[in-house]
């Protein structure tokens, strides 16, 4: 899709839904071929604790997508008041199951549960979130096996949009374990010069204005306007923020889309950008985990 801006420069809107559909189609074929060859059907287990509305929707979408790609899938839904031991027992059982290749425990967990202990308990070979310290270490030492889904989806979009990323200056806004840090690592591996901007960075706008690639993953609605963006940059918006406009709820990213679209070369929308790619990459990681088990 192309939008004409006031200066008549066409801005490319990167369609994450369309790209995710292409990836899922490719993976569906690969899953079918595996089954025809007598190899195992990749299996995904999602653990959901409680009734958080956003998490419930995310889990439903993940399972729907897994089924579309021909994966075996199941959801373990635990009560919000469950104990750490109950949750740990579920993870241990999934670690041991032969028919499960990928395990995802939907975050955030209720306050009384330790996320770190749960993440560390997941078998690293089934850790399709790539959050286990073993997978974090493998990524940062250039031996990546399972990489967090959102940064993986962003890289897929950047590679398709820009080709070789070598020598580009990439600025990542946000330093979370889920997105910011692994994103920076992946960009570094792709030979970018990488800066990370966070809440204590001095003059963040000036640094972002140097970026050929700008990835916003900070969770602040429409923080990034055109003053943060170099003309011709490629902008990836990871944020999903619900805001209220005239009493109506609206989803927006960390980027002020209309403002930035006037200045950049390409941009991902919210919704319909990074979100669908994250789910497609979850399927990709489950397939990767199944293939790694075969080796
Ligand atoms: N909650 C929000 N994003 C994620 C994610 O990528 N993985 C998990 N497990 N939980 C999440």
PDB file of C-alpha atoms and ligand atoms in Angstrom:
ATOM      1  CA  UNK A   1       0.000   0.000   0.000  1.00  0.00           C
ATOM      2  CA  UNK A   2       1.291   3.500  -0.814  1.00  0.00           C
ATOM      3  CA  UNK A   3       0.144   6.791   0.697  1.00  0.00           C
ATOM      4  CA  UNK A   4       0.752  10.146  -1.029  1.00  0.00           C
ATOM      5  CA  UNK A   5       1.991  12.684   1.498  1.00  0.00           C
ATOM      6  CA  UNK A   6       1.667  16.467   1.100  1.00  0.00           C
ATOM      7  CA  UNK A   7       5.108  16.530  -0.601  1.00  0.00           C
ATOM      8  CA  UNK A   8       3.893  13.806  -3.011  1.00  0.00           C
ATOM      9  CA  UNK A   9       6.615  11.388  -1.835  1.00  0.00           C
ATOM     10  CA  UNK A  10       5.122   7.902  -1.820  1.00  0.00           C
ATOM     11  CA  UNK A  11       5.467   6.273   1.597  1.00  0.00           C
ATOM     12  CA  UNK A  12       5.314   2.530   1.759  1.00  0.00           C
ATOM     13  CA  UNK A  13       3.061   1.093   4.435  1.00  0.00           C
ATOM     14  CA  UNK A  14       4.488  -2.334   5.264  1.00  0.00           C
ATOM     15  CA  UNK A  15       1.539  -4.733   5.371  1.00  0.00           C
ATOM     16  CA  UNK A  16       2.253  -7.143   8.246  1.00  0.00           C
ATOM     17  CA  UNK A  17      -0.997  -9.044   7.705  1.00  0.00           C
ATOM     18  CA  UNK A  18      -0.178  -9.832   4.095  1.00  0.00           C
ATOM     19  CA  UNK A  19       3.412 -10.827   4.879  1.00  0.00           C
ATOM     20  CA  UNK A  20       2.297 -13.008   7.798  1.00  0.00           C
ATOM     21  CA  UNK A  21      -0.189 -14.767   5.476  1.00  0.00           C
ATOM     22  CA  UNK A  22       2.641 -15.521   3.034  1.00  0.00           C
ATOM     23  CA  UNK A  23       4.827 -16.924   5.829  1.00  0.00           C
ATOM     24  CA  UNK A  24       1.991 -19.043   7.235  1.00  0.00           C
ATOM     25  CA  UNK A  25       1.249 -20.406   3.766  1.00  0.00           C
ATOM     26  CA  UNK A  26       4.934 -21.393   3.361  1.00  0.00           C
ATOM     27  CA  UNK A  27       4.971 -23.033   6.790  1.00  0.00           C
ATOM     28  CA  UNK A  28       1.717 -24.901   6.162  1.00  0.00           C
ATOM     29  CA  UNK A  29       3.372 -26.523   3.153  1.00  0.00           C
ATOM     30  CA  UNK A  30       6.425 -27.410   5.208  1.00  0.00           C
ATOM     31  CA  UNK A  31       4.275 -28.960   7.957  1.00  0.00           C
ATOM     32  CA  UNK A  32       2.366 -31.030   5.361  1.00  0.00           C
ATOM     33  CA  UNK A  33       5.631 -32.226   3.826  1.00  0.00           C
ATOM     34  CA  UNK A  34       6.928 -33.257   7.258  1.00  0.00           C
ATOM     35  CA  UNK A  35       3.817 -35.292   7.917  1.00  0.00           C
ATOM     36  CA  UNK A  36       4.002 -36.950   4.466  1.00  0.00           C
ATOM     37  CA  UNK A  37       7.626 -37.890   5.192  1.00  0.00           C
ATOM     38  CA  UNK A  38       6.573 -39.556   8.460  1.00  0.00           C
ATOM     39  CA  UNK A  39       8.118 -36.838  10.641  1.00  0.00           C
ATOM     40  CA  UNK A  40       6.297 -35.522  13.711  1.00  0.00           C
ATOM     41  CA  UNK A  41       3.506 -32.952  13.496  1.00  0.00           C
ATOM     42  CA  UNK A  42       4.845 -29.857  15.309  1.00  0.00           C
ATOM     43  CA  UNK A  43       2.983 -29.340  18.600  1.00  0.00           C
ATOM     44  CA  UNK A  44       2.406 -26.029  20.409  1.00  0.00           C
ATOM     45  CA  UNK A  45       1.281 -25.654  24.027  1.00  0.00           C
ATOM     46  CA  UNK A  46       0.154 -22.271  25.339  1.00  0.00           C
ATOM     47  CA  UNK A  47      -0.275 -21.721  29.075  1.00  0.00           C
ATOM     48  CA  UNK A  48      -2.694 -18.985  30.113  1.00  0.00           C
ATOM     49  CA  UNK A  49      -3.105 -17.996  33.749  1.00  0.00           C
ATOM     50  CA  UNK A  50      -6.189 -15.960  34.620  1.00  0.00           C
ATOM     51  CA  UNK A  51      -8.632 -13.999  32.512  1.00  0.00           C
ATOM     52  CA  UNK A  52      -6.721 -10.887  31.397  1.00  0.00           C
ATOM     53  CA  UNK A  53      -8.743  -9.776  28.330  1.00  0.00           C
ATOM     54  CA  UNK A  54      -5.723  -8.819  26.172  1.00  0.00           C
ATOM     55  CA  UNK A  55      -3.888 -12.076  26.997  1.00  0.00           C
ATOM     56  CA  UNK A  56      -7.037 -14.103  26.264  1.00  0.00           C
ATOM     57  CA  UNK A  57      -7.308 -12.514  22.804  1.00  0.00           C
ATOM     58  CA  UNK A  58      -3.574 -13.008  22.094  1.00  0.00           C
ATOM     59  CA  UNK A  59      -3.774 -16.688  23.068  1.00  0.00           C
ATOM     60  CA  UNK A  60      -6.879 -17.248  20.929  1.00  0.00           C
ATOM     61  CA  UNK A  61      -5.131 -15.691  17.923  1.00  0.00           C
ATOM     62  CA  UNK A  62      -1.991 -17.769  18.464  1.00  0.00           C
ATOM     63  CA  UNK A  63      -3.963 -21.027  18.609  1.00  0.00           C
ATOM     64  CA  UNK A  64      -6.059 -20.071  15.574  1.00  0.00           C
ATOM     65  CA  UNK A  65      -2.918 -19.394  13.587  1.00  0.00           C
ATOM     66  CA  UNK A  66      -1.239 -22.630  14.741  1.00  0.00           C
ATOM     67  CA  UNK A  67      -4.257 -24.638  13.620  1.00  0.00           C
ATOM     68  CA  UNK A  68      -4.292 -22.857  10.260  1.00  0.00           C
ATOM     69  CA  UNK A  69      -0.666 -23.903   9.727  1.00  0.00           C
ATOM     70  CA  UNK A  70      -1.492 -27.554  10.531  1.00  0.00           C
ATOM     71  CA  UNK A  71       0.155 -27.693  13.959  1.00  0.00           C
ATOM     72  CA  UNK A  72      -1.131 -29.751  16.865  1.00  0.00           C
ATOM     73  CA  UNK A  73      -1.992 -27.269  19.620  1.00  0.00           C
ATOM     74  CA  UNK A  74      -3.409 -27.109  23.120  1.00  0.00           C
ATOM     75  CA  UNK A  75      -4.121 -24.502  25.791  1.00  0.00           C
ATOM     76  CA  UNK A  76      -3.590 -25.087  29.507  1.00  0.00           C
ATOM     77  CA  UNK A  77      -5.810 -22.545  31.217  1.00  0.00           C
ATOM     78  CA  UNK A  78      -5.149 -22.092  34.921  1.00  0.00           C
ATOM     79  CA  UNK A  79      -7.049 -20.060  37.475  1.00  0.00           C
ATOM     80  CA  UNK A  80      -5.633 -16.607  38.305  1.00  0.00           C
ATOM     81  CA  UNK A  81      -5.215 -17.745  41.923  1.00  0.00           C
ATOM     82  CA  UNK A  82      -3.179 -20.876  41.094  1.00  0.00           C
ATOM     83  CA  UNK A  83       0.023 -21.493  43.042  1.00  0.00           C
ATOM     84  CA  UNK A  84       3.576 -21.291  41.694  1.00  0.00           C
ATOM     85  CA  UNK A  85       3.816 -25.070  42.241  1.00  0.00           C
ATOM     86  CA  UNK A  86       0.697 -25.773  40.141  1.00  0.00           C
ATOM     87  CA  UNK A  87       2.071 -23.688  37.269  1.00  0.00           C
ATOM     88  CA  UNK A  88       5.508 -25.282  37.569  1.00  0.00           C
ATOM     89  CA  UNK A  89       3.962 -28.766  37.483  1.00  0.00           C
ATOM     90  CA  UNK A  90       2.194 -27.868  34.218  1.00  0.00           C
ATOM     91  CA  UNK A  91       5.462 -26.666  32.655  1.00  0.00           C
ATOM     92  CA  UNK A  92       7.327 -29.798  33.793  1.00  0.00           C
ATOM     93  CA  UNK A  93       4.601 -32.005  32.280  1.00  0.00           C
ATOM     94  CA  UNK A  94       4.814 -30.101  28.965  1.00  0.00           C
ATOM     95  CA  UNK A  95       8.620 -30.333  29.002  1.00  0.00           C
ATOM     96  CA  UNK A  96       8.251 -34.125  29.137  1.00  0.00           C
ATOM     97  CA  UNK A  97       5.566 -34.533  26.459  1.00  0.00           C
ATOM     98  CA  UNK A  98       6.852 -35.965  23.156  1.00  0.00           C
ATOM     99  CA  UNK A  99       4.026 -34.402  21.135  1.00  0.00           C
ATOM    100  CA  UNK A 100       4.835 -30.851  22.299  1.00  0.00           C
ATOM    101  CA  UNK A 101       7.744 -29.085  20.573  1.00  0.00           C
ATOM    102  CA  UNK A 102       7.021 -25.522  21.681  1.00  0.00           C
ATOM    103  CA  UNK A 103       5.830 -24.097  25.024  1.00  0.00           C
ATOM    104  CA  UNK A 104       4.647 -20.530  25.553  1.00  0.00           C
ATOM    105  CA  UNK A 105       3.560 -19.201  28.934  1.00  0.00           C
ATOM    106  CA  UNK A 106       1.564 -16.053  28.204  1.00  0.00           C
ATOM    107  CA  UNK A 107       2.904 -13.020  30.082  1.00  0.00           C
ATOM    108  CA  UNK A 108       2.307 -11.081  32.222  1.00  0.00           C
ATOM    109  CA  UNK A 109       1.566 -13.564  35.002  1.00  0.00           C
ATOM    110  CA  UNK A 110      -0.468 -12.556  38.076  1.00  0.00           C
ATOM    111  CA  UNK A 111       1.688 -10.658  40.605  1.00  0.00           C
ATOM    112  CA  UNK A 112       2.058 -13.543  43.086  1.00  0.00           C
ATOM    113  CA  UNK A 113       3.783 -15.763  40.492  1.00  0.00           C
ATOM    114  CA  UNK A 114       7.481 -15.551  39.557  1.00  0.00           C
ATOM    115  CA  UNK A 115       7.918 -15.077  35.793  1.00  0.00           C
ATOM    116  CA  UNK A 116      11.672 -15.611  36.022  1.00  0.00           C
ATOM    117  CA  UNK A 117      11.304 -19.010  37.724  1.00  0.00           C
ATOM    118  CA  UNK A 118       8.782 -20.142  35.111  1.00  0.00           C
ATOM    119  CA  UNK A 119      10.862 -18.956  32.146  1.00  0.00           C
ATOM    120  CA  UNK A 120      13.950 -20.681  33.577  1.00  0.00           C
ATOM    121  CA  UNK A 121      12.006 -23.926  34.024  1.00  0.00           C
ATOM    122  CA  UNK A 122      10.948 -24.249  30.368  1.00  0.00           C
ATOM    123  CA  UNK A 123      13.133 -26.715  28.436  1.00  0.00           C
ATOM    124  CA  UNK A 124      15.349 -24.359  26.327  1.00  0.00           C
ATOM    125  CA  UNK A 125      14.778 -26.579  23.258  1.00  0.00           C
ATOM    126  CA  UNK A 126      11.007 -25.929  23.598  1.00  0.00           C
ATOM    127  CA  UNK A 127      11.326 -22.251  24.536  1.00  0.00           C
ATOM    128  CA  UNK A 128       9.672 -20.763  21.440  1.00  0.00           C
ATOM    129  CA  UNK A 129       9.610 -17.328  23.095  1.00  0.00           C
ATOM    130  CA  UNK A 130      13.411 -17.373  23.254  1.00  0.00           C
ATOM    131  CA  UNK A 131      13.287 -15.946  26.783  1.00  0.00           C
ATOM    132  CA  UNK A 132      15.257 -18.690  28.607  1.00  0.00           C
ATOM    133  CA  UNK A 133      18.772 -17.528  29.630  1.00  0.00           C
ATOM    134  CA  UNK A 134      20.281 -20.294  27.454  1.00  0.00           C
ATOM    135  CA  UNK A 135      18.546 -18.893  24.355  1.00  0.00           C
ATOM    136  CA  UNK A 136      19.368 -15.300  25.354  1.00  0.00           C
ATOM    137  CA  UNK A 137      23.039 -16.315  25.646  1.00  0.00           C
ATOM    138  CA  UNK A 138      23.005 -18.186  22.330  1.00  0.00           C
ATOM    139  CA  UNK A 139      21.549 -15.123  20.568  1.00  0.00           C
ATOM    140  CA  UNK A 140      24.018 -12.680  22.063  1.00  0.00           C
ATOM    141  CA  UNK A 141      26.984 -14.942  21.256  1.00  0.00           C
ATOM    142  CA  UNK A 142      25.967 -15.333  17.603  1.00  0.00           C
ATOM    143  CA  UNK A 143      24.695 -18.929  17.915  1.00  0.00           C
ATOM    144  CA  UNK A 144      20.949 -18.218  17.960  1.00  0.00           C
ATOM    145  CA  UNK A 145      18.556 -21.173  18.062  1.00  0.00           C
ATOM    146  CA  UNK A 146      15.192 -19.840  19.265  1.00  0.00           C
ATOM    147  CA  UNK A 147      14.793 -16.056  19.010  1.00  0.00           C
ATOM    148  CA  UNK A 148      11.971 -13.926  20.521  1.00  0.00           C
ATOM    149  CA  UNK A 149       9.064 -13.748  18.065  1.00  0.00           C
ATOM    150  CA  UNK A 150       8.482  -9.983  17.881  1.00  0.00           C
ATOM    151  CA  UNK A 151      12.082  -9.040  17.004  1.00  0.00           C
ATOM    152  CA  UNK A 152      12.207 -11.980  14.576  1.00  0.00           C
ATOM    153  CA  UNK A 153       9.093 -10.629  12.818  1.00  0.00           C
ATOM    154  CA  UNK A 154      10.616  -7.128  12.684  1.00  0.00           C
ATOM    155  CA  UNK A 155      13.797  -8.509  11.093  1.00  0.00           C
ATOM    156  CA  UNK A 156      11.765 -10.390   8.492  1.00  0.00           C
ATOM    157  CA  UNK A 157      10.036  -7.118   7.526  1.00  0.00           C
ATOM    158  CA  UNK A 158      13.302  -5.153   7.454  1.00  0.00           C
ATOM    159  CA  UNK A 159      15.076  -7.792   5.354  1.00  0.00           C
ATOM    160  CA  UNK A 160      12.247  -7.878   2.820  1.00  0.00           C
ATOM    161  CA  UNK A 161      12.019  -4.070   2.725  1.00  0.00           C
ATOM    162  CA  UNK A 162      15.708  -3.148   2.674  1.00  0.00           C
ATOM    163  CA  UNK A 163      17.679  -6.245   1.654  1.00  0.00           C
ATOM    164  CA  UNK A 164      21.209  -6.098   3.094  1.00  0.00           C
ATOM    165  CA  UNK A 165      21.192  -4.117   6.362  1.00  0.00           C
ATOM    166  CA  UNK A 166      24.993  -3.943   6.602  1.00  0.00           C
ATOM    167  CA  UNK A 167      26.333  -0.576   7.767  1.00  0.00           C
ATOM    168  CA  UNK A 168      22.891   0.926   8.451  1.00  0.00           C
ATOM    169  CA  UNK A 169      22.459   2.862  11.675  1.00  0.00           C
ATOM    170  CA  UNK A 170      19.631   1.222  13.610  1.00  0.00           C
ATOM    171  CA  UNK A 171      18.165   2.860  16.699  1.00  0.00           C
ATOM    172  CA  UNK A 172      15.961   0.794  19.014  1.00  0.00           C
ATOM    173  CA  UNK A 173      13.759   2.719  21.447  1.00  0.00           C
ATOM    174  CA  UNK A 174      13.205   0.521  24.518  1.00  0.00           C
ATOM    175  CA  UNK A 175      15.389  -2.015  26.339  1.00  0.00           C
ATOM    176  CA  UNK A 176      12.942  -4.750  27.365  1.00  0.00           C
ATOM    177  CA  UNK A 177      14.016  -8.398  27.463  1.00  0.00           C
ATOM    178  CA  UNK A 178      11.087  -9.299  25.166  1.00  0.00           C
ATOM    179  CA  UNK A 179      11.779  -6.804  22.364  1.00  0.00           C
ATOM    180  CA  UNK A 180      14.423  -4.083  22.807  1.00  0.00           C
ATOM    181  CA  UNK A 181      17.466  -6.141  23.804  1.00  0.00           C
ATOM    182  CA  UNK A 182      16.949  -9.095  21.393  1.00  0.00           C
ATOM    183  CA  UNK A 183      16.074  -6.636  18.591  1.00  0.00           C
ATOM    184  CA  UNK A 184      19.368  -4.806  19.130  1.00  0.00           C
ATOM    185  CA  UNK A 185      21.228  -8.137  19.091  1.00  0.00           C
ATOM    186  CA  UNK A 186      19.607  -9.251  15.831  1.00  0.00           C
ATOM    187  CA  UNK A 187      20.387  -5.904  14.162  1.00  0.00           C
ATOM    188  CA  UNK A 188      23.983  -6.176  15.354  1.00  0.00           C
ATOM    189  CA  UNK A 189      24.187  -9.671  13.881  1.00  0.00           C
ATOM    190  CA  UNK A 190      22.928  -8.190  10.589  1.00  0.00           C
ATOM    191  CA  UNK A 191      25.967  -5.818  10.696  1.00  0.00           C
ATOM    192  CA  UNK A 192      24.046  -2.678  11.623  1.00  0.00           C
ATOM    193  CA  UNK A 193      25.535  -0.006  13.869  1.00  0.00           C
ATOM    194  CA  UNK A 194      23.124  -0.167  16.779  1.00  0.00           C
ATOM    195  CA  UNK A 195      22.069   2.364  19.419  1.00  0.00           C
ATOM    196  CA  UNK A 196      19.544   1.727  22.181  1.00  0.00           C
ATOM    197  CA  UNK A 197      17.507   4.662  23.444  1.00  0.00           C
ATOM    198  CA  UNK A 198      15.847   4.388  26.863  1.00  0.00           C
ATOM    199  CA  UNK A 199      14.316   6.516  29.590  1.00  0.00           C
ATOM    200  CA  UNK A 200      17.711   7.829  30.787  1.00  0.00           C
ATOM    201  CA  UNK A 201      19.116   8.613  27.327  1.00  0.00           C
ATOM    202  CA  UNK A 202      20.124  12.252  26.882  1.00  0.00           C
ATOM    203  CA  UNK A 203      18.585  13.888  23.813  1.00  0.00           C
ATOM    204  CA  UNK A 204      16.796  10.803  22.476  1.00  0.00           C
ATOM    205  CA  UNK A 205      15.238  12.702  19.571  1.00  0.00           C
ATOM    206  CA  UNK A 206      18.626  13.796  18.216  1.00  0.00           C
ATOM    207  CA  UNK A 207      19.923  10.219  18.345  1.00  0.00           C
ATOM    208  CA  UNK A 208      16.809   8.819  16.660  1.00  0.00           C
ATOM    209  CA  UNK A 209      17.143  11.429  13.895  1.00  0.00           C
ATOM    210  CA  UNK A 210      20.383   9.677  12.874  1.00  0.00           C
ATOM    211  CA  UNK A 211      18.646   6.345  12.321  1.00  0.00           C
ATOM    212  CA  UNK A 212      18.281   4.663   8.937  1.00  0.00           C
ATOM    213  CA  UNK A 213      16.180   2.071  10.801  1.00  0.00           C
ATOM    214  CA  UNK A 214      14.061   3.181  13.760  1.00  0.00           C
ATOM    215  CA  UNK A 215      12.377   0.534  15.911  1.00  0.00           C
ATOM    216  CA  UNK A 216       9.980   1.881  18.559  1.00  0.00           C
ATOM    217  CA  UNK A 217       9.267  -0.582  21.384  1.00  0.00           C
ATOM    218  CA  UNK A 218       8.683   1.552  24.434  1.00  0.00           C
ATOM    219  CA  UNK A 219       4.936   1.328  25.145  1.00  0.00           C
ATOM    220  CA  UNK A 220       4.205   5.073  25.082  1.00  0.00           C
ATOM    221  CA  UNK A 221       1.344   6.012  22.760  1.00  0.00           C
ATOM    222  CA  UNK A 222       2.488   8.065  19.742  1.00  0.00           C
ATOM    223  CA  UNK A 223       5.740   9.165  21.418  1.00  0.00           C
ATOM    224  CA  UNK A 224       7.653   9.302  18.132  1.00  0.00           C
ATOM    225  CA  UNK A 225       6.707  12.188  15.838  1.00  0.00           C
ATOM    226  CA  UNK A 226       8.453  13.486  12.749  1.00  0.00           C
ATOM    227  CA  UNK A 227      11.046  15.362  14.818  1.00  0.00           C
ATOM    228  CA  UNK A 228      12.465  11.955  15.819  1.00  0.00           C
ATOM    229  CA  UNK A 229      12.825  10.708  12.243  1.00  0.00           C
ATOM    230  CA  UNK A 230      15.455  11.152   9.525  1.00  0.00           C
ATOM    231  CA  UNK A 231      14.005  11.698   6.031  1.00  0.00           C
ATOM    232  CA  UNK A 232      13.907   8.350   4.230  1.00  0.00           C
ATOM    233  CA  UNK A 233      14.178   6.179   7.370  1.00  0.00           C
ATOM    234  CA  UNK A 234      12.380   2.844   7.714  1.00  0.00           C
ATOM    235  CA  UNK A 235      10.214   2.894  10.852  1.00  0.00           C
ATOM    236  CA  UNK A 236       9.015  -0.225  12.676  1.00  0.00           C
ATOM    237  CA  UNK A 237       6.345   0.377  15.314  1.00  0.00           C
ATOM    238  CA  UNK A 238       6.137  -2.396  17.919  1.00  0.00           C
ATOM    239  CA  UNK A 239       3.818  -0.531  20.314  1.00  0.00           C
ATOM    240  CA  UNK A 240       0.200  -1.485  20.912  1.00  0.00           C
ATOM    241  CA  UNK A 241      -1.446   1.126  23.143  1.00  0.00           C
ATOM    242  CA  UNK A 242      -5.151   1.571  23.795  1.00  0.00           C
ATOM    243  CA  UNK A 243      -6.139   5.250  23.946  1.00  0.00           C
ATOM    244  CA  UNK A 244      -9.445   6.990  24.447  1.00  0.00           C
ATOM    245  CA  UNK A 245     -10.623   9.414  21.752  1.00  0.00           C
ATOM    246  CA  UNK A 246     -14.014  11.065  22.405  1.00  0.00           C
ATOM    247  CA  UNK A 247     -15.013   8.115  24.595  1.00  0.00           C
ATOM    248  CA  UNK A 248     -14.011   5.573  21.939  1.00  0.00           C
ATOM    249  CA  UNK A 249     -11.169   3.104  22.465  1.00  0.00           C
ATOM    250  CA  UNK A 250      -8.547   3.111  19.719  1.00  0.00           C
ATOM    251  CA  UNK A 251      -5.323   1.124  19.257  1.00  0.00           C
ATOM    252  CA  UNK A 252      -2.249   3.163  18.391  1.00  0.00           C
ATOM    253  CA  UNK A 253       1.467   2.450  18.258  1.00  0.00           C
ATOM    254  CA  UNK A 254       4.475   4.187  19.792  1.00  0.00           C
ATOM    255  CA  UNK A 255       4.721   6.217  16.565  1.00  0.00           C
ATOM    256  CA  UNK A 256       2.456   9.056  15.458  1.00  0.00           C
ATOM    257  CA  UNK A 257       1.702   7.358  12.144  1.00  0.00           C
ATOM    258  CA  UNK A 258       0.243  10.269  10.141  1.00  0.00           C
ATOM    259  CA  UNK A 259       2.998  12.657  11.190  1.00  0.00           C
ATOM    260  CA  UNK A 260       5.919  10.257  10.601  1.00  0.00           C
ATOM    261  CA  UNK A 261       4.510   8.914   7.304  1.00  0.00           C
ATOM    262  CA  UNK A 262       5.190  12.399   5.838  1.00  0.00           C
ATOM    263  CA  UNK A 263       8.900  11.971   6.357  1.00  0.00           C
ATOM    264  CA  UNK A 264       9.936   8.303   6.284  1.00  0.00           C
ATOM    265  CA  UNK A 265      10.416   5.884   3.396  1.00  0.00           C
ATOM    266  CA  UNK A 266       8.445   3.000   4.909  1.00  0.00           C
ATOM    267  CA  UNK A 267       6.468   2.419   8.096  1.00  0.00           C
ATOM    268  CA  UNK A 268       4.507  -0.363   9.788  1.00  0.00           C
ATOM    269  CA  UNK A 269       0.920   0.445  10.828  1.00  0.00           C
ATOM    270  CA  UNK A 270      -0.787  -0.384  14.143  1.00  0.00           C
ATOM    271  CA  UNK A 271      -2.769  -2.580  13.993  1.00  0.00           C
ATOM    272  CA  UNK A 272      -1.749  -4.726  11.007  1.00  0.00           C
ATOM    273  CA  UNK A 273       2.032  -4.323  11.174  1.00  0.00           C
ATOM    274  CA  UNK A 274       4.269  -6.091  13.682  1.00  0.00           C
ATOM    275  CA  UNK A 275       1.415  -7.915  15.527  1.00  0.00           C
ATOM    276  CA  UNK A 276       0.532 -10.484  12.836  1.00  0.00           C
ATOM    277  CA  UNK A 277       4.236 -11.089  12.166  1.00  0.00           C
ATOM    278  CA  UNK A 278       4.830 -11.916  15.848  1.00  0.00           C
ATOM    279  CA  UNK A 279       2.234 -14.688  15.650  1.00  0.00           C
ATOM    280  CA  UNK A 280       3.620 -16.009  12.345  1.00  0.00           C
ATOM    281  CA  UNK A 281       7.075 -16.158  13.954  1.00  0.00           C
ATOM    282  CA  UNK A 282       5.668 -18.151  16.865  1.00  0.00           C
ATOM    283  CA  UNK A 283       4.628 -20.807  14.352  1.00  0.00           C
ATOM    284  CA  UNK A 284       8.051 -20.515  12.698  1.00  0.00           C
ATOM    285  CA  UNK A 285       9.782 -21.095  16.053  1.00  0.00           C
ATOM    286  CA  UNK A 286       7.596 -24.134  16.802  1.00  0.00           C
ATOM    287  CA  UNK A 287       8.566 -25.570  13.421  1.00  0.00           C
ATOM    288  CA  UNK A 288      12.239 -24.733  14.109  1.00  0.00           C
ATOM    289  CA  UNK A 289      12.011 -26.496  17.499  1.00  0.00           C
ATOM    290  CA  UNK A 290      10.482 -29.590  15.833  1.00  0.00           C
ATOM    291  CA  UNK A 291      13.215 -29.620  13.156  1.00  0.00           C
ATOM    292  CA  UNK A 292      15.954 -29.216  15.764  1.00  0.00           C
ATOM    293  CA  UNK A 293      14.540 -32.224  17.658  1.00  0.00           C
ATOM    294  CA  UNK A 294      14.800 -34.318  14.440  1.00  0.00           C
ATOM    295  CA  UNK A 295      18.496 -33.571  14.065  1.00  0.00           C
TER     296      UNK A 295
HETATM  297  N1  LIG B   1       2.957 -11.136  26.326  1.00  0.00           N
HETATM  298  C1  LIG B   1       3.149 -10.125  25.446  1.00  0.00           C
HETATM  299  N2  LIG B   1       4.042 -10.474  24.495  1.00  0.00           N
HETATM  300  C2  LIG B   1       4.418 -11.743  24.774  1.00  0.00           C
HETATM  301  C3  LIG B   1       5.311 -12.647  24.143  1.00  0.00           C
HETATM  302  O1  LIG B   1       5.950 -12.359  23.129  1.00  0.00           O
HETATM  303  N3  LIG B   1       5.406 -13.861  24.746  1.00  0.00           N
HETATM  304  C4  LIG B   1       4.742 -14.188  25.884  1.00  0.00           C
HETATM  305  N4  LIG B   1       4.942 -15.402  26.402  1.00  0.00           N
HETATM  306  N5  LIG B   1       3.905 -13.370  26.492  1.00  0.00           N
HETATM  307  C5  LIG B   1       3.742 -12.157  25.932  1.00  0.00           C
END
